[in-house]
Amino acid sequence: MGKVAFLFSGQGAQHPGMGAELCAREAAAKEVFDEFEGLMPGLQHLCFEGTKEELTRTENTQPAVFSLDLAAARALVARGVKPSCVAGFSLGEIAALTFAGAFGQTDGFRLVRHRGELMAQAGQENPGGMRAVVKLPAQKVEELAAQAGAWPVNYNSAQQTVVAGRPDALAQLDSLVRAAKGRSLKLAVSGAFHSPLMASATEGLRAWLATTPPKAADPQVWANATASPYPDDPAQMADLLARQASSPVRWQQTIEGMAAQGVDTFVEVGPGQTLTKLVGRIVPDVVALPCETPEQLDAVLAQVQRS
């Protein structure tokens, strides 16, 4: 039998009604939302009944997605599914670290709220956006981004690289991508996340983590910035996590590294199926399943039992 990994969803996967069905059936999921409701009154209404516009605001998106990520993971553990390692996409990395005990749940929630506020502020101070570039290899996207004055920030798969930058740079990138026979897709985000334009967010996180440092994680957590497991040293962990906000997400390399260590079942915990689909493109010979709804949780349990 191979290994199971949990993948914690990131920003962009949020949608109205998320988490309502899971919390109605799974006590472990409801406990997570009940705890966080006390820290952010109105959180459950935001997730279960909020509008798309409300959920898209970065300062709302990050705690909302974090909550469902952790709720889905706790529900699986309560049903007997324990991962050998975990990773999270962008803000999902905070949920992954919290799940693995690097932070207590309360501190993890406070951290993700602060991170959302810092990144929203950085986006206002340094306006920018993001483009998903498809049908071109990463090396070519890197060349075009450099020409446009933008930055590759998410290495999602062999044929999808996300670029962040200022509006004028992204407009130039769009033209360059078209000329190279690729496609440039505008993402519905409020900033140039994981780029140097988020430097102030990194500094804000560094200050927060100096007062609330992480602890060694168990299970192993793979880092976005390095595509390798987090070290055990709290100072090194804090530095790596602070840098994550303004560093690229090396997702393709992360999934390839996990698979090379024997992971053959990837479970996306949280809203949507973005990471599930990416795993299928990166390592198509493994099993990848989403876990947001009760029905999806049941499918994961059935798969694990068969394995």
mmCIF file of C-alpha atoms in Angstrom:
data_model
loop_
_atom_site.group_PDB
_atom_site.id
_atom_site.type_symbol
_atom_site.label_atom_id
_atom_site.label_comp_id
_atom_site.label_asym_id
_atom_site.label_seq_id
_atom_site.Cartn_x
_atom_site.Cartn_y
_atom_site.Cartn_z
ATOM 1 C CA MET A 1 0.000 0.000 0.000
ATOM 2 C CA GLY A 2 1.243 3.465 -0.889
ATOM 3 C CA LYS A 3 1.041 6.663 1.125
ATOM 4 C CA VAL A 4 -1.746 9.232 1.473
ATOM 5 C CA ALA A 5 -1.130 12.978 1.272
ATOM 6 C CA PHE A 6 -3.557 15.787 2.099
ATOM 7 C CA LEU A 7 -3.475 18.845 -0.169
ATOM 8 C CA PHE A 8 -4.998 21.997 1.328
ATOM 9 C CA SER A 9 -6.880 24.218 -1.131
ATOM 10 C CA GLY A 10 -5.814 27.778 -1.848
ATOM 11 C CA GLN A 11 -7.357 31.118 -2.712
ATOM 12 C CA GLY A 12 -9.588 31.092 -5.782
ATOM 13 C CA ALA A 13 -11.368 27.837 -4.875
ATOM 14 C CA GLN A 14 -13.938 29.569 -2.645
ATOM 15 C CA HIS A 15 -17.626 29.542 -3.598
ATOM 16 C CA PRO A 16 -20.975 30.368 -1.962
ATOM 17 C CA GLY A 17 -22.338 27.628 0.284
ATOM 18 C CA MET A 18 -18.994 25.962 0.854
ATOM 19 C CA GLY A 19 -18.776 23.778 3.930
ATOM 20 C CA ALA A 20 -22.476 23.806 4.797
ATOM 21 C CA GLU A 21 -23.181 20.179 3.860
ATOM 22 C CA LEU A 22 -19.999 18.847 5.433
ATOM 23 C CA CYS A 23 -20.650 20.618 8.730
ATOM 24 C CA ALA A 24 -24.252 19.408 8.779
ATOM 25 C CA ARG A 25 -23.066 15.781 8.783
ATOM 26 C CA GLU A 26 -19.532 15.661 10.188
ATOM 27 C CA ALA A 27 -19.158 16.658 13.837
ATOM 28 C CA ALA A 28 -15.399 17.133 13.516
ATOM 29 C CA ALA A 29 -15.886 19.659 10.722
ATOM 30 C CA LYS A 30 -18.546 21.542 12.675
ATOM 31 C CA GLU A 31 -16.249 21.787 15.706
ATOM 32 C CA VAL A 32 -13.669 23.609 13.599
ATOM 33 C CA PHE A 33 -16.193 26.126 12.287
ATOM 34 C CA ASP A 34 -17.704 26.624 15.750
ATOM 35 C CA GLU A 35 -14.275 27.424 17.206
ATOM 36 C CA PHE A 36 -13.436 29.907 14.456
ATOM 37 C CA GLU A 37 -16.859 31.540 14.625
ATOM 38 C CA GLY A 38 -15.894 32.711 18.099
ATOM 39 C CA LEU A 39 -12.777 34.352 16.641
ATOM 40 C CA MET A 40 -14.514 35.833 13.598
ATOM 41 C CA PRO A 41 -18.254 36.281 14.203
ATOM 42 C CA GLY A 42 -20.157 35.853 10.952
ATOM 43 C CA LEU A 43 -17.672 33.361 9.476
ATOM 44 C CA GLN A 44 -20.242 30.595 9.113
ATOM 45 C CA HIS A 45 -22.716 32.938 7.442
ATOM 46 C CA LEU A 46 -19.939 34.083 5.097
ATOM 47 C CA CYS A 47 -19.087 30.523 4.054
ATOM 48 C CA PHE A 48 -22.541 28.957 4.081
ATOM 49 C CA GLU A 49 -24.648 31.882 2.835
ATOM 50 C CA GLY A 50 -22.285 34.641 1.711
ATOM 51 C CA THR A 51 -22.169 36.021 -1.813
ATOM 52 C CA LYS A 52 -19.428 35.427 -4.354
ATOM 53 C CA GLU A 53 -18.411 39.082 -4.036
ATOM 54 C CA GLU A 54 -18.066 38.839 -0.245
ATOM 55 C CA LEU A 55 -16.004 35.669 -0.493
ATOM 56 C CA THR A 56 -13.689 37.163 -3.137
ATOM 57 C CA ARG A 57 -12.362 39.888 -0.812
ATOM 58 C CA THR A 58 -8.902 38.691 0.221
ATOM 59 C CA GLU A 59 -9.423 39.445 3.910
ATOM 60 C CA ASN A 60 -12.542 37.208 3.795
ATOM 61 C CA THR A 61 -11.256 34.583 1.377
ATOM 62 C CA GLN A 62 -8.255 33.535 3.401
ATOM 63 C CA PRO A 63 -9.962 32.739 6.746
ATOM 64 C CA ALA A 64 -12.942 31.188 4.923
ATOM 65 C CA VAL A 65 -10.864 28.791 2.810
ATOM 66 C CA PHE A 66 -8.558 28.063 5.758
ATOM 67 C CA SER A 67 -11.561 27.058 7.869
ATOM 68 C CA LEU A 68 -12.971 24.627 5.321
ATOM 69 C CA ASP A 69 -9.515 23.215 4.558
ATOM 70 C CA LEU A 70 -8.981 22.374 8.207
ATOM 71 C CA ALA A 71 -12.582 21.198 8.732
ATOM 72 C CA ALA A 72 -12.350 18.701 5.867
ATOM 73 C CA ALA A 73 -9.000 17.407 7.090
ATOM 74 C CA ARG A 74 -10.254 16.976 10.657
ATOM 75 C CA ALA A 75 -13.344 15.161 9.359
ATOM 76 C CA LEU A 76 -11.169 12.666 7.487
ATOM 77 C CA VAL A 77 -8.938 12.068 10.510
ATOM 78 C CA ALA A 78 -12.030 11.479 12.654
ATOM 79 C CA ARG A 79 -13.000 8.785 10.139
ATOM 80 C CA GLY A 80 -9.593 7.123 10.430
ATOM 81 C CA VAL A 81 -7.689 8.619 7.468
ATOM 82 C CA LYS A 82 -4.247 9.892 8.456
ATOM 83 C CA PRO A 83 -1.819 11.323 5.896
ATOM 84 C CA SER A 84 1.891 10.590 5.808
ATOM 85 C CA CYS A 85 2.609 14.109 4.546
ATOM 86 C CA VAL A 86 0.740 17.291 3.611
ATOM 87 C CA ALA A 87 1.071 20.403 1.462
ATOM 88 C CA GLY A 88 -1.039 23.472 0.862
ATOM 89 C CA PHE A 89 -1.348 25.762 -2.129
ATOM 90 C CA SER A 90 -0.522 29.357 -1.138
ATOM 91 C CA LEU A 91 -2.796 30.164 1.832
ATOM 92 C CA GLY A 92 -3.442 26.417 2.073
ATOM 93 C CA GLU A 93 0.083 26.095 3.414
ATOM 94 C CA ILE A 94 -1.040 27.864 6.605
ATOM 95 C CA ALA A 95 -3.815 25.278 6.987
ATOM 96 C CA ALA A 96 -1.348 22.455 6.314
ATOM 97 C CA LEU A 97 1.038 23.752 8.973
ATOM 98 C CA THR A 98 -1.797 24.204 11.458
ATOM 99 C CA PHE A 99 -3.082 20.696 10.779
ATOM 100 C CA ALA A 100 0.428 19.349 11.388
ATOM 101 C CA GLY A 101 0.732 21.131 14.736
ATOM 102 C CA ALA A 102 3.144 23.907 13.796
ATOM 103 C CA PHE A 103 0.493 26.274 15.161
ATOM 104 C CA GLY A 104 -2.459 25.740 17.465
ATOM 105 C CA GLN A 105 -5.799 26.159 15.707
ATOM 106 C CA THR A 106 -6.445 29.561 17.265
ATOM 107 C CA ASP A 107 -3.002 30.878 16.344
ATOM 108 C CA GLY A 108 -3.282 29.410 12.846
ATOM 109 C CA PHE A 109 -6.587 31.190 12.313
ATOM 110 C CA ARG A 110 -5.219 34.477 13.617
ATOM 111 C CA LEU A 111 -2.185 34.088 11.358
ATOM 112 C CA VAL A 112 -4.248 33.478 8.238
ATOM 113 C CA ARG A 113 -6.473 36.482 9.002
ATOM 114 C CA HIS A 114 -3.417 38.673 9.492
ATOM 115 C CA ARG A 115 -1.906 37.303 6.280
ATOM 116 C CA GLY A 116 -5.085 38.158 4.376
ATOM 117 C CA GLU A 117 -5.046 41.708 5.725
ATOM 118 C CA LEU A 118 -1.348 42.160 4.928
ATOM 119 C CA MET A 119 -1.738 40.875 1.372
ATOM 120 C CA ALA A 120 -4.837 42.997 0.779
ATOM 121 C CA GLN A 121 -2.936 46.065 1.971
ATOM 122 C CA ALA A 122 0.058 45.200 -0.221
ATOM 123 C CA GLY A 123 -2.308 44.837 -3.173
ATOM 124 C CA GLN A 124 -3.702 48.315 -2.543
ATOM 125 C CA GLU A 125 -0.253 49.866 -2.187
ATOM 126 C CA ASN A 126 1.154 48.063 -5.235
ATOM 127 C CA PRO A 127 -1.760 47.374 -7.629
ATOM 128 C CA GLY A 128 -1.321 44.323 -9.780
ATOM 129 C CA GLY A 129 -2.894 41.130 -10.994
ATOM 130 C CA MET A 130 -2.195 37.614 -12.212
ATOM 131 C CA ARG A 131 -2.407 35.634 -15.445
ATOM 132 C CA ALA A 132 -2.517 31.870 -15.946
ATOM 133 C CA VAL A 133 -0.420 31.134 -19.023
ATOM 134 C CA VAL A 134 -1.206 27.837 -20.726
ATOM 135 C CA LYS A 135 0.031 25.925 -23.767
ATOM 136 C CA LEU A 136 3.599 27.100 -23.188
ATOM 137 C CA PRO A 137 6.377 25.433 -21.150
ATOM 138 C CA ALA A 138 7.549 27.137 -17.966
ATOM 139 C CA GLN A 139 10.916 28.143 -19.426
ATOM 140 C CA LYS A 140 9.196 30.025 -22.257
ATOM 141 C CA VAL A 141 6.822 31.722 -19.811
ATOM 142 C CA GLU A 142 9.796 32.797 -17.715
ATOM 143 C CA GLU A 143 11.369 34.404 -20.788
ATOM 144 C CA LEU A 144 8.168 36.238 -21.735
ATOM 145 C CA ALA A 145 7.547 37.391 -18.157
ATOM 146 C CA ALA A 146 11.067 38.829 -17.981
ATOM 147 C CA GLN A 147 10.493 40.714 -21.241
ATOM 148 C CA ALA A 148 7.240 42.154 -19.891
ATOM 149 C CA GLY A 149 8.633 43.058 -16.481
ATOM 150 C CA ALA A 150 6.472 40.541 -14.622
ATOM 151 C CA TRP A 151 7.219 37.461 -12.487
ATOM 152 C CA PRO A 152 6.365 33.729 -12.772
ATOM 153 C CA VAL A 153 4.756 32.924 -9.414
ATOM 154 C CA ASN A 154 2.873 29.601 -9.597
ATOM 155 C CA TYR A 155 4.435 26.610 -11.326
ATOM 156 C CA ASN A 156 1.219 24.613 -11.495
ATOM 157 C CA SER A 157 1.983 21.974 -14.139
ATOM 158 C CA ALA A 158 4.095 21.434 -17.231
ATOM 159 C CA GLN A 159 1.635 23.463 -19.313
ATOM 160 C CA GLN A 160 0.391 26.043 -16.795
ATOM 161 C CA THR A 161 2.436 28.781 -15.180
ATOM 162 C CA VAL A 162 0.884 31.759 -13.396
ATOM 163 C CA VAL A 163 2.506 35.177 -13.792
ATOM 164 C CA ALA A 164 2.016 38.205 -11.528
ATOM 165 C CA GLY A 165 2.798 41.838 -12.157
ATOM 166 C CA ARG A 166 1.607 45.390 -12.542
ATOM 167 C CA PRO A 167 -1.256 46.067 -14.972
ATOM 168 C CA ASP A 168 0.967 47.498 -17.716
ATOM 169 C CA ALA A 169 3.366 44.560 -17.501
ATOM 170 C CA LEU A 170 0.506 42.063 -17.692
ATOM 171 C CA ALA A 171 -0.925 43.818 -20.750
ATOM 172 C CA GLN A 172 2.445 43.451 -22.443
ATOM 173 C CA LEU A 173 2.622 39.822 -21.330
ATOM 174 C CA ASP A 174 -0.770 39.117 -22.937
ATOM 175 C CA SER A 175 0.571 40.334 -26.295
ATOM 176 C CA LEU A 176 3.783 38.342 -25.991
ATOM 177 C CA VAL A 177 1.918 35.158 -25.074
ATOM 178 C CA ARG A 178 -0.426 35.518 -28.054
ATOM 179 C CA ALA A 179 2.542 35.972 -30.369
ATOM 180 C CA ALA A 180 4.079 32.793 -28.932
ATOM 181 C CA LYS A 181 0.853 30.828 -29.632
ATOM 182 C CA GLY A 182 -0.053 30.457 -25.970
ATOM 183 C CA ARG A 183 -3.058 31.645 -23.967
ATOM 184 C CA SER A 184 -3.078 34.173 -21.145
ATOM 185 C CA LEU A 185 -6.055 33.956 -18.789
ATOM 186 C CA LYS A 186 -6.854 36.724 -16.315
ATOM 187 C CA LEU A 187 -7.342 35.489 -12.748
ATOM 188 C CA ALA A 188 -9.982 36.948 -10.435
ATOM 189 C CA VAL A 189 -7.582 38.088 -7.713
ATOM 190 C CA SER A 190 -6.976 41.423 -6.037
ATOM 191 C CA GLY A 191 -3.190 41.534 -6.154
ATOM 192 C CA ALA A 192 0.072 40.265 -7.616
ATOM 193 C CA PHE A 193 0.401 37.492 -5.043
ATOM 194 C CA HIS A 194 3.699 35.625 -4.523
ATOM 195 C CA SER A 195 5.615 38.342 -6.350
ATOM 196 C CA PRO A 196 8.005 41.063 -5.118
ATOM 197 C CA LEU A 197 4.962 43.375 -4.941
ATOM 198 C CA MET A 198 4.022 41.437 -1.783
ATOM 199 C CA ALA A 199 7.286 42.331 0.003
ATOM 200 C CA SER A 200 5.482 44.345 2.685
ATOM 201 C CA ALA A 201 3.299 41.318 3.473
ATOM 202 C CA THR A 202 6.426 39.214 3.955
ATOM 203 C CA GLU A 203 7.825 41.763 6.397
ATOM 204 C CA GLY A 204 4.518 41.901 8.274
ATOM 205 C CA LEU A 205 4.439 38.115 8.552
ATOM 206 C CA ARG A 206 8.040 38.061 9.729
ATOM 207 C CA ALA A 207 7.126 40.418 12.575
ATOM 208 C CA TRP A 208 4.060 38.348 13.554
ATOM 209 C CA LEU A 209 6.019 35.089 13.498
ATOM 210 C CA ALA A 210 8.709 36.592 15.729
ATOM 211 C CA THR A 211 6.132 36.721 18.529
ATOM 212 C CA THR A 212 4.366 33.440 17.674
ATOM 213 C CA PRO A 213 6.975 31.108 16.176
ATOM 214 C CA PRO A 214 5.970 27.773 14.643
ATOM 215 C CA LYS A 215 6.810 24.395 16.147
ATOM 216 C CA ALA A 216 8.183 21.335 14.356
ATOM 217 C CA ALA A 217 5.440 19.805 12.205
ATOM 218 C CA ASP A 218 4.118 16.229 12.188
ATOM 219 C CA PRO A 219 3.237 14.942 9.643
ATOM 220 C CA GLN A 220 5.776 16.328 7.225
ATOM 221 C CA VAL A 221 4.748 19.590 5.496
ATOM 222 C CA TRP A 222 6.112 20.412 2.044
ATOM 223 C CA ALA A 223 6.912 24.103 1.469
ATOM 224 C CA ASN A 224 5.699 26.093 -1.544
ATOM 225 C CA ALA A 225 8.890 28.122 -1.825
ATOM 226 C CA THR A 226 11.329 25.181 -1.915
ATOM 227 C CA ALA A 227 9.218 22.172 -3.014
ATOM 228 C CA SER A 228 10.764 20.256 -0.129
ATOM 229 C CA PRO A 229 9.755 19.484 3.468
ATOM 230 C CA TYR A 230 9.866 22.207 6.113
ATOM 231 C CA PRO A 231 12.857 22.060 8.449
ATOM 232 C CA ASP A 232 12.299 21.425 12.159
ATOM 233 C CA ASP A 233 14.076 24.570 13.360
ATOM 234 C CA PRO A 234 11.450 27.208 14.357
ATOM 235 C CA ALA A 235 13.529 30.164 13.107
ATOM 236 C CA GLN A 236 14.073 28.545 9.715
ATOM 237 C CA MET A 237 10.389 27.622 9.516
ATOM 238 C CA ALA A 238 9.331 31.196 10.300
ATOM 239 C CA ASP A 239 11.666 32.643 7.675
ATOM 240 C CA LEU A 240 10.428 30.211 5.029
ATOM 241 C CA LEU A 241 6.780 30.895 5.833
ATOM 242 C CA ALA A 242 7.259 34.663 5.797
ATOM 243 C CA ARG A 243 9.002 34.491 2.413
ATOM 244 C CA GLN A 244 6.189 32.361 1.011
ATOM 245 C CA ALA A 245 3.901 35.373 0.516
ATOM 246 C CA SER A 246 6.322 36.958 -1.958
ATOM 247 C CA SER A 247 7.942 33.802 -3.400
ATOM 248 C CA PRO A 248 6.751 31.488 -6.200
ATOM 249 C CA VAL A 249 4.602 28.445 -5.443
ATOM 250 C CA ARG A 250 6.504 25.450 -6.846
ATOM 251 C CA TRP A 251 3.507 23.162 -6.981
ATOM 252 C CA GLN A 252 4.508 20.865 -9.817
ATOM 253 C CA GLN A 253 7.830 20.098 -8.145
ATOM 254 C CA THR A 254 6.083 19.532 -4.804
ATOM 255 C CA ILE A 255 3.696 16.930 -6.198
ATOM 256 C CA GLU A 256 6.489 15.218 -8.122
ATOM 257 C CA GLY A 257 8.581 15.089 -4.938
ATOM 258 C CA MET A 258 5.758 13.591 -2.878
ATOM 259 C CA ALA A 259 5.067 10.972 -5.530
ATOM 260 C CA ALA A 260 8.773 10.085 -5.636
ATOM 261 C CA GLN A 261 8.573 9.370 -1.890
ATOM 262 C CA GLY A 262 5.767 6.861 -2.399
ATOM 263 C CA VAL A 263 2.569 8.931 -2.200
ATOM 264 C CA ASP A 264 0.021 7.336 -4.514
ATOM 265 C CA THR A 265 -3.205 8.842 -3.104
ATOM 266 C CA PHE A 266 -3.664 12.611 -2.963
ATOM 267 C CA VAL A 267 -6.726 14.022 -1.201
ATOM 268 C CA GLU A 268 -7.623 17.684 -1.730
ATOM 269 C CA VAL A 269 -9.148 18.966 1.503
ATOM 270 C CA GLY A 270 -11.107 22.197 1.138
ATOM 271 C CA PRO A 271 -13.226 23.847 -1.527
ATOM 272 C CA GLY A 272 -13.116 22.966 -5.204
ATOM 273 C CA GLN A 273 -11.107 20.508 -7.271
ATOM 274 C CA THR A 274 -8.308 22.703 -8.628
ATOM 275 C CA LEU A 275 -5.511 20.773 -6.926
ATOM 276 C CA THR A 276 -7.086 17.416 -7.768
ATOM 277 C CA LYS A 277 -7.001 18.317 -11.467
ATOM 278 C CA LEU A 278 -3.432 19.586 -11.268
ATOM 279 C CA VAL A 279 -2.257 16.339 -9.672
ATOM 280 C CA GLY A 280 -3.850 14.453 -12.564
ATOM 281 C CA ARG A 281 -1.782 16.482 -15.009
ATOM 282 C CA ILE A 282 1.461 16.268 -13.045
ATOM 283 C CA VAL A 283 1.468 12.568 -12.046
ATOM 284 C CA PRO A 284 -1.406 10.884 -13.928
ATOM 285 C CA ASP A 285 -0.687 7.399 -12.552
ATOM 286 C CA VAL A 286 -1.775 8.241 -8.983
ATOM 287 C CA VAL A 287 -5.215 8.588 -7.385
ATOM 288 C CA ALA A 288 -6.392 12.151 -6.734
ATOM 289 C CA LEU A 289 -9.706 12.885 -5.027
ATOM 290 C CA PRO A 290 -11.428 16.035 -3.715
ATOM 291 C CA CYS A 291 -12.947 16.147 -0.231
ATOM 292 C CA GLU A 292 -15.352 19.025 0.346
ATOM 293 C CA THR A 293 -18.793 17.397 0.537
ATOM 294 C CA PRO A 294 -20.059 14.367 2.481
ATOM 295 C CA GLU A 295 -20.307 12.389 -0.762
ATOM 296 C CA GLN A 296 -16.699 13.172 -1.638
ATOM 297 C CA LEU A 297 -15.580 12.231 1.867
ATOM 298 C CA ASP A 298 -17.326 8.868 1.456
ATOM 299 C CA ALA A 299 -15.500 8.339 -1.848
ATOM 300 C CA VAL A 300 -12.168 8.993 -0.141
ATOM 301 C CA LEU A 301 -12.986 6.521 2.632
ATOM 302 C CA ALA A 302 -13.915 3.882 0.050
ATOM 303 C CA GLN A 303 -10.660 4.443 -1.850
ATOM 304 C CA VAL A 304 -8.506 4.232 1.279
ATOM 305 C CA GLN A 305 -10.261 1.032 2.358
ATOM 306 C CA ARG A 306 -9.637 -0.520 -1.073
ATOM 307 C CA SER A 307 -5.972 0.381 -0.845
#
